[in-house]
CSV table of C-alpha atoms in Angstrom, one decimal:
chain,number,residue,atom,x,y,z
A,98,GLU,CA,-14.6,-36.8,37.8
A,99,VAL,CA,-15.4,-39.3,34.9
A,100,ASP,CA,-18.6,-37.4,34.0
A,101,LEU,CA,-16.6,-34.1,33.8
A,102,GLU,CA,-14.1,-35.7,31.4
A,103,GLU,CA,-16.9,-37.1,29.2
A,104,ARG,CA,-18.6,-33.7,29.0
A,105,LEU,CA,-15.3,-32.1,28.0
A,106,CYS,CA,-14.8,-34.7,25.3
A,107,GLU,CA,-18.3,-34.1,24.0
A,108,LEU,CA,-17.6,-30.4,23.9
A,109,ASP,CA,-14.5,-31.1,21.7
A,110,LEU,CA,-16.4,-33.4,19.3
A,111,ARG,CA,-19.6,-31.4,18.8
A,112,SER,CA,-20.4,-30.3,15.2
A,113,ASP,CA,-20.5,-26.8,13.8
A,114,SER,CA,-24.2,-26.7,14.3
A,115,ASP,CA,-23.6,-26.8,18.0
A,116,VAL,CA,-21.4,-23.8,18.2
A,117,PRO,CA,-23.0,-21.2,20.4
A,118,ASP,CA,-24.8,-18.4,18.6
A,119,VAL,CA,-23.3,-14.9,18.6
A,120,SER,CA,-25.8,-12.2,19.1
A,121,PRO,CA,-26.3,-10.3,15.8
A,122,PRO,CA,-24.9,-6.7,15.7
A,123,THR,CA,-27.4,-3.9,15.9
A,124,ASP,CA,-28.2,-1.6,12.9
A,125,SER,CA,-25.9,1.4,13.2
A,126,THR,CA,-27.2,3.3,10.2
A,127,PRO,CA,-27.8,7.0,11.1
A,128,GLU,CA,-31.4,8.0,11.4
A,129,ILE,CA,-31.1,10.7,8.8
A,130,LEU,CA,-30.1,8.1,6.2
A,131,LYS,CA,-32.9,5.8,7.3
A,132,ARG,CA,-35.5,8.5,6.8
A,133,ALA,CA,-34.0,9.7,3.4
A,134,LEU,CA,-34.0,6.1,2.0
A,135,SER,CA,-37.2,4.9,3.6
A,136,GLY,CA,-39.0,4.6,0.3
A,137,LEU,CA,-36.5,2.3,-1.3
A,138,SER,CA,-36.3,-1.4,-1.4
A,139,ALA,CA,-33.9,-3.2,0.9
A,140,ARG,CA,-31.5,-3.9,-2.0
A,141,TRP,CA,-31.3,-0.3,-3.2
A,142,LYS,CA,-31.3,1.1,0.3
A,143,ASN,CA,-28.1,-1.0,1.0
A,144,TRP,CA,-26.6,0.2,-2.3
A,145,TRP,CA,-27.0,3.8,-1.3
A,146,ILE,CA,-25.8,3.4,2.3
A,147,ARG,CA,-22.7,1.5,1.1
A,148,GLY,CA,-22.1,4.1,-1.6
A,149,ILE,CA,-22.3,7.1,0.7
A,150,LEU,CA,-20.2,5.6,3.4
A,151,THR,CA,-17.6,4.4,0.8
A,152,LEU,CA,-17.2,8.0,-0.5
A,153,ALA,CA,-16.9,9.3,3.0
A,154,MET,CA,-14.2,6.7,3.9
A,155,ILE,CA,-12.3,7.5,0.7
A,156,SER,CA,-12.4,11.2,1.4
A,157,GLY,CA,-11.1,10.6,4.9
A,158,PHE,CA,-8.3,8.4,3.4
A,159,PHE,CA,-7.2,11.2,1.1
A,160,LEU,CA,-7.1,13.6,4.0
A,161,ILE,CA,-4.8,11.3,6.0
A,162,ILE,CA,-2.6,10.9,2.9
A,163,TYR,CA,-2.3,14.7,2.7
A,164,LEU,CA,-1.4,14.8,6.4
A,165,GLY,CA,1.7,12.6,5.8
A,166,SER,CA,3.4,9.4,6.6
A,167,PHE,CA,3.1,9.6,10.4
A,168,MET,CA,-0.7,9.9,10.2
A,169,LEU,CA,-0.8,6.9,7.9
A,170,MET,CA,1.1,4.9,10.4
A,171,LEU,CA,-1.3,5.9,13.1
A,172,LEU,CA,-4.2,4.9,10.8
A,173,VAL,CA,-2.7,1.5,10.3
A,174,LEU,CA,-2.2,1.0,14.0
A,175,SER,CA,-5.8,2.1,14.8
A,176,ILE,CA,-7.2,-0.3,12.2
A,177,GLN,CA,-5.0,-3.1,13.6
A,178,VAL,CA,-6.3,-2.6,17.1
A,179,LYS,CA,-9.9,-2.4,15.9
A,180,CYS,CA,-9.7,-5.5,13.8
A,181,TYR,CA,-8.1,-7.4,16.8
A,182,HIS,CA,-10.9,-6.2,19.0
A,183,GLU,CA,-13.6,-7.4,16.6
A,184,ILE,CA,-12.1,-10.9,16.3
A,185,ILE,CA,-11.4,-11.3,20.0
A,186,THR,CA,-14.9,-10.1,20.8
A,187,ILE,CA,-16.4,-12.8,18.7
A,188,GLY,CA,-14.4,-15.4,20.7
A,189,TYR,CA,-15.6,-13.8,24.0
A,190,ARG,CA,-19.2,-13.8,22.8
A,191,VAL,CA,-19.1,-17.4,21.8
A,192,TYR,CA,-17.6,-18.7,25.0
A,193,HIS,CA,-18.7,-16.0,27.5
A,194,SER,CA,-21.0,-18.3,29.3
A,195,TYR,CA,-18.1,-20.4,30.4
A,196,ASP,CA,-16.6,-17.4,32.3
A,197,LEU,CA,-13.0,-18.1,31.3
A,198,PRO,CA,-10.7,-16.3,33.8
A,199,TRP,CA,-8.4,-13.5,32.5
A,200,PHE,CA,-9.2,-14.2,28.8
A,201,ARG,CA,-9.8,-10.6,27.7
A,202,SER,CA,-7.1,-9.1,29.9
A,203,LEU,CA,-4.5,-11.6,28.7
A,204,SER,CA,-5.6,-11.0,25.1
A,205,TRP,CA,-5.0,-7.3,25.3
A,206,TYR,CA,-1.7,-7.9,27.2
A,207,PHE,CA,-0.4,-10.1,24.4
A,208,LEU,CA,-1.4,-7.4,21.9
A,209,LEU,CA,0.7,-4.8,23.7
A,210,CYS,CA,3.6,-7.2,23.9
A,211,VAL,CA,3.7,-8.1,20.2
A,212,ASN,CA,3.2,-4.4,19.2
A,213,TYR,CA,6.1,-3.5,21.6
A,214,PHE,CA,8.3,-6.0,19.8
A,215,PHE,CA,7.4,-5.0,16.2
A,216,TYR,CA,7.4,-1.3,16.7
A,217,GLY,CA,10.7,-1.5,18.7
A,218,GLU,CA,12.2,-3.3,15.7
A,219,THR,CA,11.0,-0.5,13.5
A,220,VAL,CA,12.5,2.2,15.7
A,221,ALA,CA,15.8,0.4,15.7
A,222,ASP,CA,15.8,0.1,11.9
A,223,TYR,CA,14.6,3.5,10.9
A,224,PHE,CA,15.4,5.9,13.8
A,225,ALA,CA,19.0,4.9,14.6
A,226,THR,CA,20.3,8.4,14.6
A,227,PHE,CA,17.5,9.6,16.8
A,228,VAL,CA,18.1,6.8,19.3
A,229,GLN,CA,21.8,7.4,19.4
A,230,ARG,CA,21.1,10.8,21.0
A,231,ARG,CA,18.9,9.4,23.8
A,232,GLU,CA,20.7,7.3,26.4
A,233,GLN,CA,17.4,6.0,27.8
A,234,LEU,CA,16.4,4.8,24.3
A,235,GLN,CA,19.8,3.2,23.7
A,236,PHE,CA,19.2,0.9,26.7
A,237,LEU,CA,15.7,-0.1,25.5
A,238,ILE,CA,16.9,-0.7,21.9
A,239,ARG,CA,20.0,-2.7,22.9
A,240,TYR,CA,18.0,-5.1,25.1
A,241,HIS,CA,14.8,-4.8,23.1
A,242,ARG,CA,14.4,-8.4,22.2
A,243,PHE,CA,15.2,-9.6,25.7
A,244,ILE,CA,12.6,-7.1,27.2
A,245,SER,CA,10.1,-8.3,24.6
A,246,PHE,CA,10.6,-11.9,25.4
A,247,THR,CA,10.4,-11.2,29.1
A,248,LEU,CA,7.1,-9.4,28.6
A,249,TYR,CA,5.7,-12.3,26.6
A,250,LEU,CA,7.0,-14.8,29.1
A,251,THR,CA,5.1,-13.0,31.9
A,252,GLY,CA,1.9,-13.3,29.9
A,253,PHE,CA,2.5,-16.9,29.2
A,254,CYS,CA,3.0,-17.7,32.9
A,255,MET,CA,-0.1,-15.7,33.8
A,256,PHE,CA,-2.1,-17.9,31.3
A,257,VAL,CA,-0.7,-21.1,32.9
A,258,LEU,CA,-1.6,-19.8,36.4
A,259,SER,CA,-5.2,-19.0,35.1
A,260,LEU,CA,-5.9,-22.5,34.0
A,261,VAL,CA,-9.0,-24.0,35.7
A,262,LYS,CA,-9.5,-27.7,35.7
A,263,LYS,CA,-13.0,-27.8,34.3
A,264,HIS,CA,-12.0,-25.3,31.5
A,265,TYR,CA,-8.6,-26.6,30.3
A,266,ARG,CA,-9.6,-27.3,26.7
A,267,LEU,CA,-11.6,-24.2,26.2
A,268,GLN,CA,-8.8,-22.1,27.7
A,269,PHE,CA,-6.3,-23.6,25.3
A,270,TYR,CA,-8.8,-23.0,22.4
A,271,MET,CA,-8.9,-19.3,23.3
A,272,PHE,CA,-5.1,-19.1,23.8
A,273,ALA,CA,-4.7,-20.4,20.2
A,274,TRP,CA,-7.5,-18.0,19.1
A,275,THR,CA,-5.6,-15.0,20.6
A,276,HIS,CA,-2.3,-16.0,18.9
A,277,VAL,CA,-3.8,-16.6,15.5
A,278,THR,CA,-5.5,-13.2,15.7
A,279,LEU,CA,-2.2,-11.6,16.6
A,280,LEU,CA,-0.7,-13.3,13.5
A,281,ILE,CA,-3.4,-12.1,11.3
A,282,THR,CA,-3.6,-8.5,12.5
A,283,VAL,CA,-0.3,-7.4,14.2
A,284,THR,CA,2.1,-9.1,11.9
A,285,GLN,CA,0.4,-8.0,8.7
A,286,SER,CA,0.0,-4.4,9.9
A,287,HIS,CA,3.7,-4.3,10.7
A,288,LEU,CA,4.4,-5.4,7.1
A,289,VAL,CA,2.1,-2.6,5.8
A,290,ILE,CA,4.3,-0.1,7.7
A,291,GLN,CA,7.4,-1.7,6.3
A,292,ASN,CA,6.0,-1.2,2.8
A,293,LEU,CA,5.2,2.4,3.6
A,294,PHE,CA,8.9,3.1,4.5
A,295,GLU,CA,9.9,1.8,1.0
A,296,GLY,CA,7.9,4.7,-0.4
A,297,MET,CA,4.3,5.8,-0.1
A,298,ILE,CA,3.6,4.4,-3.6
A,299,TRP,CA,4.2,0.9,-2.3
A,300,PHE,CA,1.5,1.6,0.3
A,301,LEU,CA,-1.1,3.4,-1.8
A,302,VAL,CA,-1.1,1.4,-5.0
A,303,PRO,CA,-1.7,-2.0,-3.3
A,304,ILE,CA,-4.3,-0.7,-0.8
A,305,SER,CA,-6.1,1.3,-3.5
A,306,SER,CA,-6.1,-1.7,-5.8
A,307,VAL,CA,-7.9,-3.8,-3.2
A,308,ILE,CA,-10.4,-1.0,-2.6
A,309,CYS,CA,-11.0,-0.5,-6.3
A,310,ASN,CA,-11.5,-4.3,-6.7
A,311,ASP,CA,-14.0,-4.4,-3.8
A,312,ILE,CA,-16.0,-1.5,-5.3
A,313,THR,CA,-16.0,-2.5,-9.0
A,314,ALA,CA,-16.6,-6.2,-8.2
A,315,TYR,CA,-19.6,-5.1,-6.1
A,316,ILE,CA,-20.9,-2.8,-8.9
A,317,PHE,CA,-20.5,-5.4,-11.7
A,318,GLY,CA,-22.1,-8.0,-9.4
A,319,PHE,CA,-24.9,-5.8,-8.4
A,320,PHE,CA,-25.9,-4.9,-12.0
A,321,PHE,CA,-24.8,-7.9,-14.0
A,322,GLY,CA,-24.3,-10.7,-11.5
A,323,ARG,CA,-26.0,-14.0,-12.5
A,324,THR,CA,-23.5,-16.8,-11.9
A,325,PRO,CA,-22.5,-17.7,-8.3
A,326,LEU,CA,-18.7,-17.7,-7.7
A,327,ILE,CA,-18.2,-19.6,-4.4
A,328,LYS,CA,-20.5,-21.1,-1.9
A,329,LEU,CA,-18.8,-19.5,1.1
A,330,SER,CA,-20.0,-16.1,-0.2
A,331,PRO,CA,-23.3,-16.6,-2.1
A,332,LYS,CA,-23.5,-12.9,-3.2
A,333,LYS,CA,-20.2,-13.1,-5.0
A,334,THR,CA,-20.6,-13.7,-8.8
A,335,TRP,CA,-18.3,-14.5,-11.7
A,336,GLU,CA,-19.4,-11.3,-13.4
A,337,GLY,CA,-18.3,-9.2,-10.5
A,338,PHE,CA,-15.1,-11.2,-10.1
A,339,ILE,CA,-14.1,-10.7,-13.8
A,340,GLY,CA,-15.3,-7.1,-14.0
A,341,GLY,CA,-13.4,-6.3,-10.9
A,342,PHE,CA,-10.2,-7.8,-12.3
A,343,PHE,CA,-10.1,-5.8,-15.5
A,344,SER,CA,-11.2,-2.6,-13.7
A,345,THR,CA,-8.5,-3.0,-11.1
A,346,VAL,CA,-5.7,-3.6,-13.6
A,347,VAL,CA,-6.6,-0.5,-15.6
A,348,PHE,CA,-7.0,1.5,-12.4
A,349,GLY,CA,-3.6,0.4,-11.0
A,350,PHE,CA,-1.9,1.2,-14.3
A,351,ILE,CA,-3.3,4.8,-14.4
A,352,PHE,CA,-3.0,5.5,-10.7
A,353,SER,CA,0.7,4.4,-10.8
A,354,TYR,CA,1.4,6.7,-13.7
A,355,PHE,CA,0.0,9.6,-11.6
A,356,LEU,CA,1.9,8.8,-8.4
A,357,ALA,CA,5.2,8.0,-10.1
A,358,GLN,CA,5.5,11.7,-11.2
A,359,HIS,CA,5.8,13.0,-7.6
A,360,GLN,CA,8.7,12.6,-5.2
A,361,TYR,CA,6.3,12.7,-2.3
A,362,PHE,CA,5.0,9.3,-3.3
A,363,VAL,CA,8.0,7.5,-4.7
A,364,CYS,CA,10.8,8.5,-2.2
A,365,PRO,CA,11.5,6.2,0.8
A,366,VAL,CA,10.1,7.6,4.0
A,367,GLU,CA,13.0,8.6,6.2
A,368,TYR,CA,13.2,10.3,9.6
A,369,ASN,CA,15.2,13.5,9.7
A,370,SER,CA,16.7,13.8,13.2
A,371,GLU,CA,17.5,17.5,12.8
A,372,THR,CA,13.9,18.6,12.0
A,373,ASN,CA,12.3,15.6,13.9
A,374,ARG,CA,10.0,15.0,10.9
A,375,PHE,CA,9.5,12.3,8.3
A,376,VAL,CA,10.9,13.4,4.9
A,377,THR,CA,10.3,12.1,1.4
A,378,GLU,CA,13.0,13.7,-0.6
A,379,CYS,CA,15.4,11.9,-2.9
A,380,GLU,CA,16.5,11.4,-6.5
A,381,PRO,CA,13.9,9.0,-7.9
A,382,SER,CA,15.2,5.6,-8.7
A,383,GLU,CA,15.0,4.1,-12.2
A,384,LEU,CA,11.7,2.6,-11.3
A,385,PHE,CA,10.2,6.1,-11.4
A,386,GLN,CA,12.0,7.5,-14.5
A,387,MET,CA,10.2,7.6,-17.8
A,388,LYS,CA,11.4,5.1,-20.3
A,389,LYS,CA,10.6,4.2,-23.9
A,390,TYR,CA,9.4,0.6,-24.6
A,391,CYS,CA,8.8,-1.2,-27.9
A,392,VAL,CA,5.3,-2.4,-28.4
A,393,PRO,CA,5.0,-6.1,-29.3
A,394,PRO,CA,4.4,-6.5,-33.1
A,395,LEU,CA,1.0,-8.2,-32.5
A,396,LEU,CA,-0.2,-5.1,-30.6
A,397,GLN,CA,1.3,-2.6,-33.0
A,398,ASP,CA,-1.4,-3.5,-35.6
A,399,VAL,CA,-4.1,-3.1,-33.0
A,400,PHE,CA,-3.0,0.3,-31.4
A,401,GLY,CA,-0.9,1.7,-34.3
A,402,TRP,CA,2.0,2.4,-31.9
A,403,GLU,CA,5.6,1.2,-32.3
A,404,THR,CA,6.9,2.6,-29.0
A,405,VAL,CA,5.3,3.8,-25.8
A,406,ASN,CA,6.6,5.9,-22.9
A,407,MET,CA,5.9,4.7,-19.4
A,408,TYR,CA,7.4,4.3,-15.9
A,409,PRO,CA,8.9,0.9,-15.1
A,410,PHE,CA,6.8,0.9,-11.9
A,411,GLN,CA,3.7,0.6,-14.0
A,412,MET,CA,4.8,-2.9,-15.0
A,413,HIS,CA,5.1,-3.8,-11.4
A,414,SER,CA,1.6,-2.3,-10.8
A,415,PHE,CA,0.2,-4.9,-13.1
A,416,ALA,CA,1.5,-7.6,-10.8
A,417,LEU,CA,0.1,-5.8,-7.7
A,418,SER,CA,-3.3,-5.2,-9.4
A,419,THR,CA,-3.5,-8.8,-10.6
A,420,PHE,CA,-2.8,-10.2,-7.1
A,421,ALA,CA,-5.3,-7.7,-5.6
A,422,SER,CA,-8.1,-8.8,-7.9
A,423,LEU,CA,-7.4,-12.6,-8.3
A,424,ILE,CA,-5.9,-13.7,-5.0
A,425,GLY,CA,-6.8,-10.9,-2.7
A,426,PRO,CA,-10.5,-11.8,-2.7
A,427,PHE,CA,-9.6,-15.2,-1.1
A,428,GLY,CA,-8.9,-13.2,2.1
A,429,GLY,CA,-12.5,-12.2,1.9
A,430,PHE,CA,-13.7,-15.7,1.2
A,431,PHE,CA,-11.6,-16.9,4.3
A,432,ALA,CA,-13.4,-14.3,6.4
A,433,SER,CA,-16.7,-15.4,5.0
A,434,GLY,CA,-16.0,-19.0,6.0
A,435,PHE,CA,-15.0,-17.8,9.5
A,436,LYS,CA,-18.2,-15.8,9.9
A,437,ARG,CA,-20.3,-18.7,8.7
A,438,ALA,CA,-18.6,-21.0,11.2
A,439,PHE,CA,-19.9,-18.7,14.0
A,440,LYS,CA,-23.2,-17.9,12.4
A,441,ILE,CA,-22.6,-14.1,12.1
A,442,LYS,CA,-23.2,-11.8,9.2
A,443,ASP,CA,-20.5,-9.3,9.9
A,444,PHE,CA,-17.6,-8.9,12.3
A,445,ALA,CA,-19.2,-5.9,13.9
A,446,ASP,CA,-21.5,-3.0,13.0
A,447,THR,CA,-18.9,-0.2,13.0
A,448,ILE,CA,-19.7,1.0,9.5
A,449,PRO,CA,-23.3,1.0,8.3
A,450,GLY,CA,-23.8,-1.1,5.2
A,451,HIS,CA,-20.3,-2.5,5.4
A,452,GLY,CA,-20.1,-4.2,8.8
A,453,GLY,CA,-17.0,-4.1,10.9
A,454,ILE,CA,-13.5,-2.7,10.1
A,455,MET,CA,-12.3,-6.3,9.6
A,456,ASP,CA,-15.1,-6.8,7.0
A,457,ARG,CA,-13.4,-4.0,4.9
A,458,PHE,CA,-9.8,-5.0,5.5
A,459,ASP,CA,-9.9,-8.8,5.3
A,460,CYS,CA,-8.3,-8.7,1.8
A,461,GLN,CA,-5.8,-6.0,2.8
A,462,TYR,CA,-3.8,-8.2,5.2
A,463,LEU,CA,-3.2,-10.8,2.5
A,464,MET,CA,-2.1,-8.1,0.1
A,465,ALA,CA,0.3,-6.6,2.7
A,466,THR,CA,2.3,-9.9,2.9
A,467,PHE,CA,2.5,-10.2,-0.9
A,468,VAL,CA,3.8,-6.6,-1.4
A,469,HIS,CA,6.4,-7.2,1.3
A,470,VAL,CA,7.6,-10.4,-0.3
A,471,TYR,CA,7.5,-8.8,-3.8
A,472,ILE,CA,9.6,-5.9,-2.7
A,473,THR,CA,12.2,-8.1,-0.9
A,474,SER,CA,12.3,-10.5,-3.9
A,475,PHE,CA,12.3,-8.3,-6.9
A,476,ILE,CA,12.8,-4.6,-5.9
A,477,ARG,CA,14.9,-4.0,-2.8
A,478,GLY,CA,18.7,-3.6,-3.1
A,479,PRO,CA,21.4,-2.4,-0.8
A,480,ASN,CA,20.3,0.7,1.1
A,481,PRO,CA,23.2,3.1,1.6
A,482,SER,CA,21.2,5.4,3.8
A,483,LYS,CA,20.2,2.6,6.2
A,484,LEU,CA,23.8,1.2,6.2
A,485,LEU,CA,25.2,4.7,7.0
A,486,LYS,CA,22.8,5.0,10.0
A,487,GLN,CA,24.0,1.6,11.3
A,488,LEU,CA,27.7,2.7,10.9
A,489,LEU,CA,27.0,5.9,12.9
A,490,ILE,CA,25.9,4.0,16.0
A,491,LEU,CA,29.1,1.9,16.1
A,492,GLN,CA,32.0,2.7,18.5
A,493,PRO,CA,34.7,5.0,17.1
A,494,GLU,CA,37.3,2.1,16.9
A,495,GLN,CA,34.7,0.0,15.0
A,496,GLN,CA,34.0,2.9,12.6
A,497,LEU,CA,37.7,3.3,12.0
A,498,SER,CA,38.1,-0.4,11.2
A,499,VAL,CA,35.2,-0.3,8.7
A,500,TYR,CA,36.9,2.8,7.1
A,501,LYS,CA,40.2,1.1,6.7
A,502,THR,CA,38.6,-2.1,5.3
A,503,LEU,CA,36.5,-0.1,2.8
A,504,LYS,CA,39.6,2.0,1.8
A,505,SER,CA,41.6,-1.1,1.1
A,506,HIS,CA,38.8,-2.6,-0.9
A,507,LEU,CA,38.5,0.6,-3.1
A,508,VAL,CA,42.3,0.7,-3.6
A,509,GLU,CA,42.2,-3.0,-4.8
A,510,LYS,CA,39.4,-2.1,-7.2
A,511,GLY,CA,41.4,0.8,-8.6
A,512,ILE,CA,38.8,3.3,-7.5
A,513,LEU,CA,41.2,5.0,-5.1
A,514,GLN,CA,44.9,5.6,-5.7
A,515,PRO,CA,47.2,3.9,-3.2
A,516,SER,CA,48.9,7.2,-2.4
A,517,LEU,CA,45.6,8.8,-1.4
A,518,ARG,CA,45.7,9.6,2.4
A,519,GLY,CA,42.4,9.4,4.3
């Protein structure tokens, strides 16, 4: 008994160098690319592989945008599940020799529970009129949080029952691993979808800015990189970091100008219960209406312009692009430190030349939180459409009470005449 406790203490106190090695991922580069690039050096071979796969992914992304909001939501959900799988798999590979009972099963069970909770909240918020017409859904939505808690509690009890005396500490390590992974992937992907409902432009500009920063920072670093930026990621350079910043700000400004001209991108995504489709039709808000701005005197001498016409959203795009290029990369640095801790190069080998899905989206999750906070702090105001949906699901007597209160308020404000009958 004493020897067992001493061994467990040693396991807790061992250094990073004692962490079990994770088997390196295999090379998933298609054979046709290997043969076509066989004559190039490893550096240029990686350049071409990354470039070709990047263009392919961007093309696929444009196709999904064309298919509409629902497909974008499915894309976000698919990426979330894959990122979760990659992180959980690392934990399983590191500690697989200890044969922890139920670890993988409980990990996926908790993923289902948390997704059920978050997506149920989304259904209640944005699909109220649809739910109102379905009695079965009304029950699920009314008791949604209780059902979600019950599901989680079931998993919690299963974890406690799975505890094995000789593996207590490792099992709690992996329990924490699972919950931190849920926080990183599920919570952030839920925020991405919340941003999408505000208007596709709030989804596309932040994500495209991070992609632009990744690409331009890599290009500037590849050709001009000389000065190391951070020890966690030795290939990152100051030249790439600075070049990526300026390129991303310019890209965000121009890309926002293009998107702001189209209702499809600027209108909030809403569900039409009559057609059973997502619609993006509205009168664009002031953010997306062209305005004239005075150029600061200092810049008037440089550009020769006294005024300039632009969309107010382009000013917000500057904040989004700046975050994507200056703070967003720290999500990548965090991921680099995580990979170094477990002696792995990439999270997986899903995308040749890039690594796993998590390798490509490590900065996106940090960006999603910022955009959500930015919208709630500086952009979002009262939403009449959402309020109306909530009123429609009230009982008739509650609706009548709201009507009388609103009428009295409008009469006091002088908007309605007291003699007006409703």
